[in-house]
């Protein structure tokens, strides 16, 4: 059973999931701090390249199963046209300006 996006505890993470599911690249990028970084399965990746390949060009979609760490860590059923559906964990680091400075994802 998934959590409705509008019920996610952290407003920034809620906006991140909303932007991913709407395929709204501008809204997504506005949430990221300058120089934001990310990792996939423990390996650092280029944010722009990875998000284009894994989210925006292949209809990425997040169904949140659970949240922890005040809403900054999510267990997600993630799907896209490239890989199908998989269970993933997402964690977010937020900077002092209230933007995402790093996010990490990987198989759960």
CSV table of C-alpha atoms in Angstrom, one decimal:
chain,number,residue,atom,x,y,z
A,1,UNK,CA,0.0,0.0,0.0
A,2,UNK,CA,1.4,3.4,-0.9
A,3,UNK,CA,1.3,6.7,0.8
A,4,UNK,CA,-0.4,9.5,-1.0
A,5,UNK,CA,2.2,12.0,-2.2
A,6,UNK,CA,0.3,14.9,-0.5
A,7,UNK,CA,0.7,13.1,2.8
A,8,UNK,CA,4.5,12.9,2.8
A,9,UNK,CA,6.0,14.5,5.9
A,10,UNK,CA,8.8,16.5,4.4
A,11,UNK,CA,7.5,19.3,2.0
A,12,UNK,CA,10.7,19.3,0.0
A,13,UNK,CA,10.6,15.5,-0.5
A,14,UNK,CA,6.9,15.8,-1.3
A,15,UNK,CA,7.8,18.4,-4.0
A,16,UNK,CA,10.6,16.1,-5.4
A,17,UNK,CA,8.2,13.1,-5.7
A,18,UNK,CA,5.5,15.3,-7.3
A,19,UNK,CA,8.0,16.7,-9.8
A,20,UNK,CA,9.2,13.2,-10.7
A,21,UNK,CA,5.7,11.8,-11.2
A,22,UNK,CA,4.6,14.9,-13.3
A,23,UNK,CA,7.8,14.6,-15.4
A,24,UNK,CA,8.4,18.3,-14.6
A,25,UNK,CA,12.1,18.9,-15.1
A,26,UNK,CA,11.9,22.6,-14.3
A,27,UNK,CA,10.2,22.0,-11.0
A,28,UNK,CA,12.6,19.1,-10.2
A,29,UNK,CA,15.7,21.2,-10.9
A,30,UNK,CA,14.4,24.1,-8.8
A,31,UNK,CA,14.4,21.8,-5.8
A,32,UNK,CA,18.2,21.0,-6.2
A,33,UNK,CA,20.9,23.1,-4.6
A,34,UNK,CA,23.6,24.4,-6.9
A,35,UNK,CA,26.2,21.6,-7.3
A,36,UNK,CA,23.8,19.0,-5.9
A,37,UNK,CA,25.1,15.4,-6.0
A,38,UNK,CA,23.5,12.0,-6.2
A,39,UNK,CA,24.4,8.3,-6.0
A,40,UNK,CA,22.8,5.2,-7.5
A,41,UNK,CA,23.5,1.9,-5.8
A,42,UNK,CA,26.4,3.5,-4.0
A,43,UNK,CA,28.1,5.0,-7.1
A,44,UNK,CA,28.1,8.8,-7.6
A,45,UNK,CA,26.4,9.8,-10.8
A,46,UNK,CA,26.0,13.0,-12.8
A,47,UNK,CA,22.7,14.4,-11.7
A,48,UNK,CA,21.6,15.9,-15.0
A,49,UNK,CA,22.6,12.8,-17.0
A,50,UNK,CA,21.2,10.3,-14.6
A,51,UNK,CA,17.8,12.0,-14.1
A,52,UNK,CA,17.4,12.4,-17.8
A,53,UNK,CA,18.1,8.7,-18.4
A,54,UNK,CA,16.4,7.2,-15.4
A,55,UNK,CA,13.5,9.6,-14.8
A,56,UNK,CA,12.5,12.1,-17.5
A,57,UNK,CA,13.1,10.2,-20.8
A,58,UNK,CA,11.6,7.0,-19.6
A,59,UNK,CA,8.5,8.0,-17.6
A,60,UNK,CA,9.9,7.5,-14.1
A,61,UNK,CA,7.3,7.1,-11.4
A,62,UNK,CA,7.6,6.8,-7.6
A,63,UNK,CA,4.9,5.0,-5.5
A,64,UNK,CA,6.0,5.7,-1.9
A,65,UNK,CA,5.5,2.6,0.3
A,66,UNK,CA,6.9,4.1,3.6
A,67,UNK,CA,8.9,7.0,4.9
A,68,UNK,CA,11.3,7.4,7.9
A,69,UNK,CA,13.9,9.9,9.1
A,70,UNK,CA,11.2,12.7,9.3
A,71,UNK,CA,10.3,12.0,5.7
A,72,UNK,CA,13.9,12.3,4.3
A,73,UNK,CA,14.1,8.5,3.6
A,74,UNK,CA,11.6,6.7,1.4
A,75,UNK,CA,11.0,3.1,0.5
A,76,UNK,CA,9.6,3.4,-3.1
A,77,UNK,CA,8.2,1.1,-5.7
A,78,UNK,CA,9.9,2.8,-8.7
A,79,UNK,CA,9.1,2.1,-12.3
A,80,UNK,CA,10.3,3.4,-15.6
A,81,UNK,CA,10.0,2.3,-19.2
A,82,UNK,CA,13.7,1.1,-19.3
A,83,UNK,CA,13.9,-1.2,-16.2
A,84,UNK,CA,10.2,-1.9,-15.3
A,85,UNK,CA,9.4,-1.9,-11.6
A,86,UNK,CA,11.7,-2.3,-8.7
A,87,UNK,CA,11.8,-1.6,-4.9
A,88,UNK,CA,14.2,1.2,-4.2
A,89,UNK,CA,15.3,3.3,-1.2
A,90,UNK,CA,15.7,7.1,-1.6
A,91,UNK,CA,17.4,9.3,1.0
A,92,UNK,CA,17.7,13.1,0.9
A,93,UNK,CA,20.1,15.7,2.3
A,94,UNK,CA,18.8,19.2,2.6
A,95,UNK,CA,21.0,22.3,2.8
A,96,UNK,CA,20.6,25.4,5.0
A,97,UNK,CA,18.8,27.2,2.2
A,98,UNK,CA,16.1,24.5,2.1
A,99,UNK,CA,17.2,22.8,-1.1
A,100,UNK,CA,18.2,19.2,-1.8
A,101,UNK,CA,22.0,19.1,-1.8
A,102,UNK,CA,22.2,15.3,-2.3
A,103,UNK,CA,20.0,12.4,-2.9
A,104,UNK,CA,20.9,8.7,-3.0
A,105,UNK,CA,18.9,5.8,-4.4
A,106,UNK,CA,19.4,2.1,-4.9
A,107,UNK,CA,17.7,-1.2,-4.8
A,108,UNK,CA,16.0,-1.9,-1.5
